[in-house]
Amino acid sequence: MSKKSSSGGLVYSTEIGRTCPDCRAAVTDCRCGQDEQPQGDGIVRVSRETKGRGGKVMTLITGVPLVGAELKTLAKDLKKKCGVGGALKDGVVEIQGDQRDILVAELTKRGFTVRKSGG
């Protein structure tokens, strides 16, 4: 016997008890709310992008081995260092403008292995 919530996800199963509506695993085994450290080669890549931004340039920082509040704080500090705006989307730090030289120097100073990538 199983019940479905109004959103359509399974919330209870007689086999495993309560389930997470997102991953459908048992509540005791659910990992949805926990931040996982991103997998990668340990190199932070700083690239420049203009696609889909109306010709505006954005500097993207990927591969940072931080999660959650630490990554958010790093993004805030980097935006402040460059004196521009930006965003944090899906683990990628976006900084307005072409700020690659400043960001590579700052990230290297903070102890990351950094490479410029892309155009």
N, CA, C and O atoms as a Tinker XYZ file with bonds, in Angstrom:
   476  protein
     1  N      0.840000   -1.174000    0.000000    73     2
     2  CA     0.000000    0.000000    0.000000    64     1     3
     3  C      0.887000    1.239000    0.000000    63     2     4     5
     4  O      1.860000    1.313000    0.751000    81     3
     5  N      0.558000    2.191000   -0.826000    73     3     6
     6  CA     1.341000    3.419000   -0.855000    64     5     7
     7  C      0.416000    4.608000   -1.045000    63     6     8     9
     8  O     -0.656000    4.492000   -1.639000    81     7
     9  N      0.845000    5.752000   -0.534000    73     7    10
    10  CA     0.101000    6.993000   -0.665000    64     9    11
    11  C      0.895000    7.929000   -1.549000    63    10    12    13
    12  O      2.124000    7.870000   -1.583000    81    11
    13  N      0.192000    8.798000   -2.267000    73    11    14
    14  CA     0.861000    9.807000   -3.073000    64    13    15
    15  C      0.482000   11.176000   -2.556000    63    14    16    17
    16  O     -0.659000   11.416000   -2.163000    81    15
    17  N      1.466000   12.081000   -2.560000    73    15    18
    18  CA     1.188000   13.447000   -2.125000    64    17    19
    19  C      0.523000   14.209000   -3.260000    63    18    20    21
    20  O      0.425000   13.704000   -4.378000    81    19
    21  N      0.068000   15.418000   -2.976000    73    19    22
    22  CA    -0.582000   16.226000   -3.989000    64    21    23
    23  C      0.383000   16.608000   -5.108000    63    22    24    25
    24  O     -0.055000   16.906000   -6.219000    81    23
    25  N      1.696000   16.606000   -4.833000    73    23    26
    26  CA     2.672000   16.929000   -5.866000    64    25    27
    27  C      3.005000   15.710000   -6.726000    63    26    28    29
    28  O      3.728000   15.840000   -7.714000    81    27
    29  N      2.503000   14.553000   -6.378000    73    27    30
    30  CA     2.679000   13.377000   -7.202000    64    29    31
    31  C      3.791000   12.445000   -6.747000    63    30    32    33
    32  O      3.930000   11.355000   -7.302000    81    31
    33  N      4.592000   12.834000   -5.754000    73    31    34
    34  CA     5.683000   11.996000   -5.290000    64    33    35
    35  C      5.222000   11.023000   -4.224000    63    34    36    37
    36  O      4.294000   11.319000   -3.471000    81    35
    37  N      5.850000    9.886000   -4.155000    73    35    38
    38  CA     5.541000    8.871000   -3.166000    64    37    39
    39  C      6.027000    9.338000   -1.799000    63    38    40    41
    40  O      7.196000    9.697000   -1.660000    81    39
    41  N      5.156000    9.342000   -0.783000    73    39    42
    42  CA     5.544000    9.799000    0.546000    64    41    43
    43  C      5.612000    8.679000    1.578000    63    42    44    45
    44  O      6.206000    8.853000    2.642000    81    43
    45  N      5.010000    7.536000    1.275000    73    43    46
    46  CA     5.044000    6.427000    2.221000    64    45    47
    47  C      4.939000    5.117000    1.457000    63    46    48    49
    48  O      4.148000    4.984000    0.523000    81    47
    49  N      5.739000    4.168000    1.864000    73    47    50
    50  CA     5.693000    2.845000    1.268000    64    49    51
    51  C      5.730000    1.831000    2.402000    63    50    52    53
    52  O      6.454000    2.020000    3.379000    81    51
    53  N      4.958000    0.763000    2.282000    73    51    54
    54  CA     4.956000   -0.253000    3.333000    64    53    55
    55  C      6.267000   -1.019000    3.369000    63    54    56    57
    56  O      6.576000   -1.653000    4.378000    81    55
    57  N      7.043000   -0.977000    2.298000    73    55    58
    58  CA     8.321000   -1.684000    2.262000    64    57    59
    59  C      9.417000   -0.935000    3.010000    63    58    60    61
    60  O     10.177000   -1.543000    3.764000    81    59
    61  N      9.508000    0.388000    2.810000    73    59    62
    62  CA    10.611000    1.138000    3.408000    64    61    63
    63  C     10.151000    2.261000    4.325000    63    62    64    65
    64  O     10.996000    2.944000    4.903000    81    63
    65  N      8.878000    2.479000    4.481000    73    63    66
    66  CA     8.376000    3.546000    5.348000    64    65    67
    67  C      8.333000    4.880000    4.611000    63    66    68    69
    68  O      8.082000    4.927000    3.406000    81    67
    69  N      8.578000    5.954000    5.340000    73    67    70
    70  CA     8.539000    7.291000    4.739000    64    69    71
    71  C      9.661000    7.463000    3.716000    63    70    72    73
    72  O     10.788000    7.016000    3.932000    81    71
    73  N      9.333000    8.122000    2.593000    73    71    74
    74  CA    10.313000    8.358000    1.544000    64    73    75
    75  C     10.434000    9.843000    1.243000    63    74    76    77
    76  O      9.510000   10.625000    1.470000    81    75
    77  N     11.581000   10.201000    0.735000    73    75    78
    78  CA    11.830000   11.582000    0.317000    64    77    79
    79  C     11.105000   11.808000   -1.009000    63    78    80    81
    80  O     11.245000   10.991000   -1.919000    81    79
    81  N     10.336000   12.891000   -1.146000    73    79    82
    82  CA     9.619000   13.120000   -2.400000    64    81    83
    83  C     10.543000   13.477000   -3.568000    63    82    84    85
    84  O     10.138000   13.347000   -4.723000    81    83
    85  N     11.768000   13.921000   -3.298000    73    83    86
    86  CA    12.678000   14.298000   -4.378000    64    85    87
    87  C     13.450000   13.109000   -4.934000    63    86    88    89
    88  O     13.431000   12.868000   -6.141000    81    87
    89  N     14.136000   12.356000   -4.055000    73    87    90
    90  CA    14.971000   11.254000   -4.534000    64    89    91
    91  C     14.302000    9.893000   -4.381000    63    90    92    93
    92  O     14.815000    8.894000   -4.887000    81    91
    93  N     13.190000    9.840000   -3.705000    73    91    94
    94  CA    12.403000    8.626000   -3.467000    64    93    95
    95  C     13.168000    7.555000   -2.691000    63    94    96    97
    96  O     12.835000    6.373000   -2.767000    81    95
    97  N     14.181000    7.967000   -1.954000    73    95    98
    98  CA    14.896000    7.049000   -1.064000    64    97    99
    99  C     14.239000    7.127000    0.309000    63    98   100   101
   100  O     13.470000    8.046000    0.587000    81    99
   101  N     14.547000    6.162000    1.157000    73    99   102
   102  CA    14.017000    6.212000    2.514000    64   101   103
   103  C     14.513000    7.487000    3.190000    63   102   104   105
   104  O     15.626000    7.935000    2.914000    81   103
   105  N     13.714000    8.072000    4.060000    73   103   106
   106  CA    14.072000    9.328000    4.715000    64   105   107
   107  C     15.403000    9.205000    5.448000    63   106   108   109
   108  O     16.177000   10.161000    5.486000    81   107
   109  N     15.673000    8.048000    6.024000    73   107   110
   110  CA    16.944000    7.854000    6.738000    64   109   111
   111  C     18.138000    7.814000    5.790000    63   110   112   113
   112  O     19.260000    8.095000    6.211000    81   111
   113  N     17.923000    7.467000    4.507000    73   111   114
   114  CA    19.003000    7.382000    3.521000    64   113   115
   115  C     19.072000    8.594000    2.594000    63   114   116   117
   116  O     19.950000    8.660000    1.734000    81   115
   117  N     18.164000    9.549000    2.754000    73   115   118
   118  CA    18.081000   10.701000    1.860000    64   117   119
   119  C     19.308000   11.608000    2.008000    63   118   120   121
   120  O     19.749000   11.892000    3.122000    81   119
   121  N     19.848000   12.055000    0.880000    73   119   122
   122  CA    21.002000   12.956000    0.853000    64   121   123
   123  C     20.678000   14.252000    0.117000    63   122   124   125
   124  O     21.593000   14.990000   -0.249000    81   123
   125  N     19.422000   14.542000   -0.103000    73   123   126
   126  CA    19.019000   15.723000   -0.879000    64   125   127
   127  C     19.427000   17.037000   -0.206000    63   126   128   129
   128  O     19.879000   17.949000   -0.897000    81   127
   129  N     19.288000   17.162000    1.076000    73   127   130
   130  CA    19.561000   18.405000    1.772000    64   129   131
   131  C     21.025000   18.664000    2.050000    63   130   132   133
   132  O     21.386000   19.749000    2.504000    81   131
   133  N     21.876000   17.683000    1.784000    73   131   134
   134  CA    23.294000   17.838000    2.096000    64   133   135
   135  C     24.053000   18.268000    0.857000    63   134   136   137
   136  O     23.828000   17.750000   -0.237000    81   135
   137  N     24.953000   19.217000    1.040000    73   135   138
   138  CA    25.809000   19.649000   -0.052000    64   137   139
   139  C     26.948000   18.661000   -0.193000    63   138   140   141
   140  O     27.560000   18.259000    0.797000    81   139
   141  N     27.232000   18.270000   -1.428000    73   139   142
   142  CA    28.333000   17.370000   -1.690000    64   141   143
   143  C     29.455000   18.147000   -2.350000    63   142   144   145
   144  O     29.208000   19.036000   -3.165000    81   143
   145  N     30.675000   17.818000   -2.003000    73   143   146
   146  CA    31.814000   18.477000   -2.618000    64   145   147
   147  C     31.897000   18.037000   -4.073000    63   146   148   149
   148  O     31.821000   16.845000   -4.370000    81   147
   149  N     32.053000   19.009000   -4.989000    73   147   150
   150  CA    32.076000   18.659000   -6.405000    64   149   151
   151  C     33.277000   17.788000   -6.760000    63   150   152   153
   152  O     34.373000   17.960000   -6.227000    81   151
   153  N     33.041000   16.851000   -7.673000    73   151   154
   154  CA    34.120000   15.997000   -8.150000    64   153   155
   155  C     34.874000   16.745000   -9.241000    63   154   156   157
   156  O     34.267000   17.478000  -10.023000    81   155
   157  N     36.148000   16.572000   -9.299000    73   155   158
   158  CA    36.926000   17.230000  -10.330000    64   157   159
   159  C     38.391000   16.897000  -10.180000    63   158   160   161
   160  O     38.777000   16.035000   -9.390000    81   159
   161  N     39.209000   17.606000  -10.963000    73   159   162
   162  CA    40.636000   17.336000  -10.946000    64   161   163
   163  C     41.403000   18.270000  -10.014000    63   162   164   165
   164  O     42.632000   18.215000   -9.975000    81   163
   165  N     40.711000   19.122000   -9.266000    73   163   166
   166  CA    41.349000   19.999000   -8.307000    64   165   167
   167  C     41.856000   21.301000   -8.897000    63   166   168   169
   168  O     42.521000   22.074000   -8.208000    81   167
   169  N     41.552000   21.554000  -10.164000    73   167   170
   170  CA    42.003000   22.779000  -10.819000    64   169   171
   171  C     40.811000   23.712000  -10.987000    63   170   172   173
   172  O     39.773000   23.324000  -11.523000    81   171
   173  N     40.976000   24.949000  -10.521000    73   171   174
   174  CA    39.939000   25.964000  -10.683000    64   173   175
   175  C     40.164000   26.605000  -12.048000    63   174   176   177
   176  O     41.271000   27.048000  -12.354000    81   175
   177  N     39.118000   26.654000  -12.867000    73   175   178
   178  CA    39.240000   27.220000  -14.209000    64   177   179
   179  C     38.492000   28.553000  -14.286000    63   178   180   181
   180  O     37.345000   28.674000  -13.856000    81   179
   181  N     39.178000   29.541000  -14.845000    73   179   182
   182  CA    38.610000   30.877000  -15.004000    64   181   183
   183  C     38.469000   31.125000  -16.497000    63   182   184   185
   184  O     39.464000   31.148000  -17.222000    81   183
   185  N     37.226000   31.311000  -16.964000    73   183   186
   186  CA    36.995000   31.498000  -18.396000    64   185   187
   187  C     36.129000   32.724000  -18.651000    63   186   188   189
   188  O     35.530000   33.286000  -17.734000    81   187
   189  N     36.078000   33.123000  -19.910000    73   187   190
   190  CA    35.325000   34.298000  -20.342000    64   189   191
   191  C     34.230000   33.826000  -21.287000    63   190   192   193
   192  O     34.473000   32.963000  -22.131000    81   191
   193  N     33.023000   34.381000  -21.156000    73   191   194
   194  CA    31.905000   33.943000  -21.987000    64   193   195
   195  C     31.022000   35.120000  -22.366000    63   194   196   197
   196  O     30.817000   36.042000  -21.576000    81   195
   197  N     30.496000   35.075000  -23.605000    73   195   198
   198  CA    29.556000   36.102000  -24.050000    64   197   199
   199  C     28.270000   35.502000  -24.595000    63   198   200   201
   200  O     27.301000   36.231000  -24.809000    81   199
   201  N     28.232000   34.207000  -24.824000    73   199   202
   202  CA    27.063000   33.564000  -25.438000    64   201   203
   203  C     25.798000   33.733000  -24.601000    63   202   204   205
   204  O     25.810000   33.529000  -23.387000    81   203
   205  N     24.726000   34.103000  -25.257000    73   203   206
   206  CA    23.429000   34.195000  -24.608000    64   205   207
   207  C     23.304000   35.334000  -23.611000    63   206   208   209
   208  O     22.411000   35.326000  -22.764000    81   207
   209  N     24.191000   36.310000  -23.705000    73   207   210
   210  CA    24.177000   37.414000  -22.742000    64   209   211
   211  C     24.067000   38.767000  -23.444000    63   210   212   213
   212  O     24.386000   39.801000  -22.857000    81   211
   213  N     23.624000   38.760000  -24.675000    73   211   214
   214  CA    23.434000   40.007000  -25.405000    64   213   215
   215  C     24.747000   40.733000  -25.671000    63   214   216   217
   216  O     24.770000   41.963000  -25.709000    81   215
   217  N     25.833000   39.999000  -25.855000    73   215   218
   218  CA    27.126000   40.602000  -26.127000    64   217   219
   219  C     27.899000   41.011000  -24.895000    63   218   220   221
   220  O     29.056000   41.418000  -25.003000    81   219
   221  N     27.294000   40.914000  -23.734000    73   219   222
   222  CA    27.983000   41.268000  -22.487000    64   221   223
   223  C     28.959000   40.154000  -22.104000    63   222   224   225
   224  O     28.692000   38.972000  -22.324000    81   223
   225  N     30.073000   40.548000  -21.538000    73   223   226
   226  CA    31.107000   39.585000  -21.146000    64   225   227
   227  C     30.911000   39.198000  -19.686000    63   226   228   229
   228  O     30.648000   40.048000  -18.834000    81   227
   229  N     31.042000   37.902000  -19.409000    73   227   230
   230  CA    31.010000   37.375000  -18.044000    64   229   231
   231  C     32.244000   36.516000  -17.850000    63   230   232   233
   232  O     32.684000   35.825000  -18.768000    81   231
   233  N     32.792000   36.563000  -16.659000    73   231   234
   234  CA    33.905000   35.690000  -16.293000    64   233   235
   235  C     33.334000   34.576000  -15.434000    63   234   236   237
   236  O     32.667000   34.840000  -14.433000    81   235
   237  N     33.590000   33.328000  -15.819000    73   235   238
   238  CA    33.062000   32.167000  -15.108000    64   237   239
   239  C     34.179000   31.453000  -14.365000    63   238   240   241
   240  O     35.265000   31.248000  -14.906000    81   239
   241  N     33.908000   31.078000  -13.130000    73   239   242
   242  CA    34.866000   30.337000  -12.313000    64   241   243
   243  C     34.244000   28.985000  -11.990000    63   242   244   245
   244  O     33.213000   28.909000  -11.320000    81   243
   245  N     34.878000   27.918000  -12.470000    73   243   246
   246  CA    34.357000   26.567000  -12.247000    64   245   247
   247  C     35.408000   25.713000  -11.555000    63   246   248   249
   248  O     36.597000   26.029000  -11.583000    81   247
   249  N     34.959000   24.632000  -10.937000    73   247   250
   250  CA    35.864000   23.670000  -10.320000    64   249   251
   251  C     36.347000   24.056000   -8.932000    63   250   252   253
   252  O     37.321000   23.486000   -8.442000    81   251
   253  N     35.685000   25.017000   -8.287000    73   251   254
   254  CA    36.100000   25.421000   -6.939000    64   253   255
   255  C     35.693000   24.321000   -5.958000    63   254   256   257
   256  O     34.518000   23.960000   -5.895000    81   255
   257  N     36.650000   23.781000   -5.192000    73   255   258
   258  CA    36.332000   22.662000   -4.296000    64   257   259
   259  C     35.693000   23.100000   -2.981000    63   258   260   261
   260  O     36.089000   22.628000   -1.915000    81   259
   261  N     34.717000   23.991000   -3.044000    73   259   262
   262  CA    33.986000   24.449000   -1.868000    64   261   263
   263  C     32.502000   24.227000   -2.099000    63   262   264   265
   264  O     32.057000   24.112000   -3.241000    81   263
   265  N     31.736000   24.167000   -1.016000    73   263   266
   266  CA    30.287000   24.001000   -1.132000    64   265   267
   267  C     29.569000   24.940000   -0.173000    63   266   268   269
   268  O     30.159000   25.452000    0.779000    81   267
   269  N     28.310000   25.151000   -0.439000    73   267   270
   270  CA    27.432000   25.883000    0.467000    64   269   271
   271  C     27.889000   27.284000    0.803000    63   270   272   273
   272  O     28.198000   28.080000   -0.083000    81   271
   273  N     27.929000   27.580000    2.093000    73   271   274
   274  CA    28.224000   28.922000    2.582000    64   273   275
   275  C     29.654000   29.352000    2.241000    63   274   276   277
   276  O     29.902000   30.536000    2.015000    81   275
   277  N     30.588000   28.410000    2.201000    73   275   278
   278  CA    31.976000   28.756000    1.865000    64   277   279
   279  C     32.079000   29.283000    0.443000    63   278   280   281
   280  O     32.765000   30.272000    0.185000    81   279
   281  N     31.385000   28.609000   -0.488000    73   279   282
   282  CA    31.403000   29.036000   -1.883000    64   281   283
   283  C     30.704000   30.381000   -2.053000    63   282   284   285
   284  O     31.143000   31.222000   -2.836000    81   283
   285  N     29.625000   30.576000   -1.323000    73   283   286
   286  CA    28.886000   31.835000   -1.373000    64   285   287
   287  C     29.748000   32.994000   -0.860000    63   286   288   289
   288  O     29.734000   34.083000   -1.433000    81   287
   289  N     30.489000   32.758000    0.211000    73   287   290
   290  CA    31.382000   33.773000    0.773000    64   289   291
   291  C     32.517000   34.092000   -0.198000    63   290   292   293
   292  O     32.884000   35.254000   -0.367000    81   291
   293  N     33.072000   33.057000   -0.835000    73   291   294
   294  CA    34.133000   33.272000   -1.823000    64   293   295
   295  C     33.619000   34.119000   -2.984000    63   294   296   297
   296  O     34.298000   35.046000   -3.423000    81   295
   297  N     32.424000   33.805000   -3.483000    73   295   298
   298  CA    31.848000   34.567000   -4.599000    64   297   299
   299  C     31.665000   36.028000   -4.206000    63   298   300   301
   300  O     31.959000   36.930000   -4.991000    81   299
   301  N     31.184000   36.257000   -3.000000    73   299   302
   302  CA    30.980000   37.624000   -2.511000    64   301   303
   303  C     32.306000   38.373000   -2.426000    63   302   304   305
   304  O     32.394000   39.529000   -2.840000    81   303
   305  N     33.333000   37.723000   -1.893000    73   303   306
   306  CA    34.648000   38.351000   -1.769000    64   305   307
   307  C     35.248000   38.669000   -3.137000    63   306   308   309
   308  O     35.851000   39.727000   -3.320000    81   307
   309  N     35.083000   37.757000   -4.101000    73   307   310
   310  CA    35.631000   37.983000   -5.440000    64   309   311
   311  C     34.913000   39.127000   -6.151000    63   310   312   313
   312  O     35.546000   39.925000   -6.842000    81   311
   313  N     33.612000   39.207000   -5.986000    73   311   314
   314  CA    32.856000   40.323000   -6.585000    64   313   315
   315  C     33.306000   41.647000   -5.980000    63   314   316   317
   316  O     33.451000   42.645000   -6.685000    81   315
   317  N     33.525000   41.647000   -4.682000    73   315   318
   318  CA    33.974000   42.857000   -3.993000    64   317   319
   319  C     35.377000   43.255000   -4.454000    63   318   320   321
   320  O     35.658000   44.438000   -4.648000    81   319
   321  N     36.254000   42.268000   -4.628000    73   319   322
   322  CA    37.630000   42.521000   -5.077000    64   321   323
   323  C     37.642000   43.169000   -6.465000    63   322   324   325
   324  O     38.445000   44.063000   -6.734000    81   323
   325  N     36.739000   42.706000   -7.346000    73   323   326
   326  CA    36.677000   43.236000   -8.713000    64   325   327
   327  C     35.845000   44.515000   -8.789000    63   326   328   329
   328  O     35.966000   45.267000   -9.756000    81   327
   329  N     35.010000   44.770000   -7.795000    73   327   330
   330  CA    34.162000   45.952000   -7.801000    64   329   331
   331  C     33.010000   45.867000   -8.781000    63   330   332   333
   332  O     32.558000   46.882000   -9.311000    81   331
   333  N     32.534000   44.648000   -9.024000    73   331   334
   334  CA    31.439000   44.433000   -9.971000    64   333   335
   335  C     30.409000   43.490000   -9.373000    63   334   336   337
   336  O     30.591000   42.972000   -8.271000    81   335
   337  N     29.341000   43.273000  -10.100000    73   335   338
   338  CA    28.299000   42.344000   -9.672000    64   337   339
   339  C     28.576000   40.949000  -10.191000    63   338   340   341
   340  O     29.574000   40.704000  -10.870000    81   339
   341  N     27.682000   40.049000   -9.863000    73   339   342
   342  CA    27.820000   38.675000  -10.325000    64   341   343
   343  C     26.793000   37.790000   -9.660000    63   342   344   345
   344  O     25.861000   38.266000   -9.013000    81   343
   345  N     26.977000   36.493000   -9.830000    73   343   346
   346  CA    26.019000   35.537000   -9.285000    64   345   347
   347  C     26.713000   34.202000   -9.034000    63   346   348   349
   348  O     27.813000   33.950000   -9.525000    81   347
   349  N     26.048000   33.365000   -8.264000    73   347   350
   350  CA    26.488000   32.000000   -8.016000    64   349   351
   351  C     25.372000   31.090000   -8.498000    63   350   352   353
   352  O     24.291000   31.066000   -7.909000    81   351
   353  N     25.624000   30.336000   -9.571000    73   351   354
   354  CA    24.599000   29.457000  -10.141000    64   353   355
   355  C     25.153000   28.049000  -10.308000    63   354   356   357
   356  O     26.119000   27.844000  -11.043000    81   355
   357  N     24.560000   27.097000   -9.645000    73   355   358
   358  CA    24.922000   25.676000   -9.759000    64   357   359
   359  C     26.411000   25.423000   -9.556000    63   358   360   361
   360  O     27.016000   24.645000  -10.293000    81   359
   361  N     26.997000   26.074000   -8.565000    73   359   362
   362  CA    28.397000   25.861000   -8.262000    64   361   363
   363  C     29.362000   26.615000   -9.156000    63   362   364   365
   364  O     30.576000   26.462000   -9.022000    81   363
   365  N     28.836000   27.437000  -10.077000    73   363   366
   366  CA    29.666000   28.247000  -10.968000    64   365   367
   367  C     29.537000   29.701000  -10.537000    63   366   368   369
   368  O     28.432000   30.235000  -10.438000    81   367
   369  N     30.682000   30.337000  -10.282000    73   367   370
   370  CA    30.685000   31.743000   -9.892000    64   369   371
   371  C     30.753000   32.569000  -11.166000    63   370   372   373
   372  O     31.662000   32.391000  -11.977000    81   371
   373  N     29.790000   33.477000  -11.346000    73   371   374
   374  CA    29.744000   34.358000  -12.509000    64   373   375
   375  C     30.066000   35.772000  -12.059000    63   374   376   377
   376  O     29.423000   36.300000  -11.152000    81   375
   377  N     31.065000   36.389000  -12.694000    73   375   378
   378  CA    31.481000   37.750000  -12.380000    64   377   379
   379  C     31.314000   38.594000  -13.636000    63   378   380   381
   380  O     31.710000   38.170000  -14.722000    81   379
   381  N     30.733000   39.777000  -13.503000    73   379   382
   382  CA    30.498000   40.635000  -14.664000    64   381   383
   383  C     31.799000   41.203000  -15.196000    63   382   384   385
   384  O     32.680000   41.595000  -14.430000    81   383
   385  N     31.911000   41.243000  -16.510000    73   383   386
   386  CA    33.080000   41.820000  -17.163000    64   385   387
   387  C     34.210000   40.819000  -17.314000    63   386   388   389
   388  O     34.136000   39.692000  -16.824000    81   387
   389  N     35.260000   41.252000  -18.003000    73   387   390
   390  CA    36.440000   40.410000  -18.194000    64   389   391
   391  C     37.407000   40.682000  -17.051000    63   390   392   393
   392  O     38.206000   41.616000  -17.125000    81   391
   393  N     37.343000   39.885000  -16.007000    73   391   394
   394  CA    38.124000   40.072000  -14.782000    64   393   395
   395  C     39.119000   38.940000  -14.568000    63   394   396   397
   396  O     39.555000   38.707000  -13.441000    81   395
   397  N     39.484000   38.233000  -15.634000    73   395   398
   398  CA    40.295000   37.018000  -15.485000    64   397   399
   399  C     41.622000   37.251000  -14.769000    63   398   400   401
   400  O     41.985000   36.475000  -13.885000    81   399
   401  N     42.350000   38.300000  -15.132000    73   399   402
   402  CA    43.670000   38.528000  -14.527000    64   401   403
   403  C     43.570000   38.768000  -13.022000    63   402   404   405
   404  O     44.360000   38.223000  -12.250000    81   403
   405  N     42.613000   39.572000  -12.612000    73   403   406
   406  CA    42.412000   39.866000  -11.188000    64   405   407
   407  C     42.017000   38.598000  -10.430000    63   406   408   409
   408  O     42.524000   38.329000   -9.341000    81   407
   409  N     41.105000   37.824000  -11.021000    73   407   410
   410  CA    40.596000   36.623000  -10.354000    64   409   411
   411  C     41.661000   35.524000  -10.253000    63   410   412   413
   412  O     41.747000   34.838000   -9.234000    81   411
   413  N     42.467000   35.357000  -11.296000    73   411   414
   414  CA    43.528000   34.351000  -11.250000    64   413   415
   415  C     44.517000   34.696000  -10.139000    63   414   416   417
   416  O     44.939000   33.823000   -9.381000    81   415
   417  N     44.883000   35.969000  -10.047000    73   415   418
   418  CA    45.816000   36.393000   -8.997000    64   417   419
   419  C     45.223000   36.181000   -7.610000    63   418   420   421
   420  O     45.904000   35.688000   -6.711000    81   419
   421  N     43.962000   36.550000   -7.432000    73   419   422
   422  CA    43.314000   36.426000   -6.122000    64   421   423
   423  C     43.141000   34.962000   -5.708000    63   422   424   425
   424  O     43.396000   34.609000   -4.557000    81   423
   425  N     42.710000   34.115000   -6.640000    73   423   426
   426  CA    42.502000   32.701000   -6.320000    64   425   427
   427  C     43.837000   31.997000   -6.042000    63   426   428   429
   428  O     43.907000   31.120000   -5.181000    81   427
   429  N     44.877000   32.374000   -6.757000    73   427   430
   430  CA    46.199000   31.807000   -6.508000    64   429   431
   431  C     46.685000   32.209000   -5.122000    63   430   432   433
   432  O     47.275000   31.404000   -4.401000    81   431
   433  N     46.431000   33.460000   -4.761000    73   431   434
   434  CA    46.818000   33.955000   -3.438000    64   433   435
   435  C     46.092000   33.189000   -2.327000    63   434   436   437
   436  O     46.629000   33.012000   -1.233000    81   435
   437  N     44.864000   32.738000   -2.618000    73   435   438
   438  CA    44.076000   31.986000   -1.629000    64   437   439
   439  C     44.446000   30.506000   -1.591000    63   438   440   441
   440  O     43.876000   29.749000   -0.805000    81   439
   441  N     45.394000   30.084000   -2.430000    73   439   442
   442  CA    45.892000   28.710000   -2.355000    64   441   443
   443  C     45.278000   27.726000   -3.337000    63   442   444   445
   444  O     45.505000   26.523000   -3.208000    81   443
   445  N     44.509000   28.192000   -4.311000    73   443   446
   446  CA    43.921000   27.300000   -5.308000    64   445   447
   447  C     44.880000   27.142000   -6.478000    63   446   448   449
   448  O     45.683000   28.032000   -6.757000    81   447
   449  N     44.792000   26.002000   -7.163000    73   447   450
   450  CA    45.511000   25.804000   -8.426000    64   449   451
   451  C     44.593000   26.344000   -9.508000    63   450   452   453
   452  O     43.485000   25.840000   -9.689000    81   451
   453  N     45.048000   27.379000  -10.238000    73   451   454
   454  CA    44.176000   28.095000  -11.158000    64   453   455
   455  C     44.730000   28.075000  -12.567000    63   454   456   457
   456  O     45.939000   28.175000  -12.772000    81   455
   457  N     43.825000   27.942000  -13.550000    73   455   458
   458  CA    44.176000   28.013000  -14.962000    64   457   459
   459  C     43.177000   28.887000  -15.686000    63   458   460   461
   460  O     41.984000   28.868000  -15.383000    81   459
   461  N     43.667000   29.651000  -16.639000    73   459   462
   462  CA    42.772000   30.360000  -17.546000    64   461   463
   463  C     42.320000   29.371000  -18.601000    63   462   464   465
   464  O     43.110000   28.550000  -19.066000    81   463
   465  N     41.064000   29.442000  -18.979000    73   463   466
   466  CA    40.583000   28.551000  -20.032000    64   465   467
   467  C     39.657000   29.323000  -20.957000    63   466   468   469
   468  O     39.103000   30.355000  -20.578000    81   467
   469  N     39.495000   28.821000  -22.155000    73   467   470
   470  CA    38.628000   29.484000  -23.117000    64   469   471
   471  C     39.265000   30.713000  -23.715000    63   470   472   473
   472  O     40.456000   30.968000  -23.535000    81   471
   473  N     38.438000   31.489000  -24.446000    73   471   474
   474  CA    38.926000   32.667000  -25.169000    64   473   475
   475  C     39.276000   33.757000  -24.316000    63   474   476
   476  O     39.700000   34.807000  -24.798000    81   475
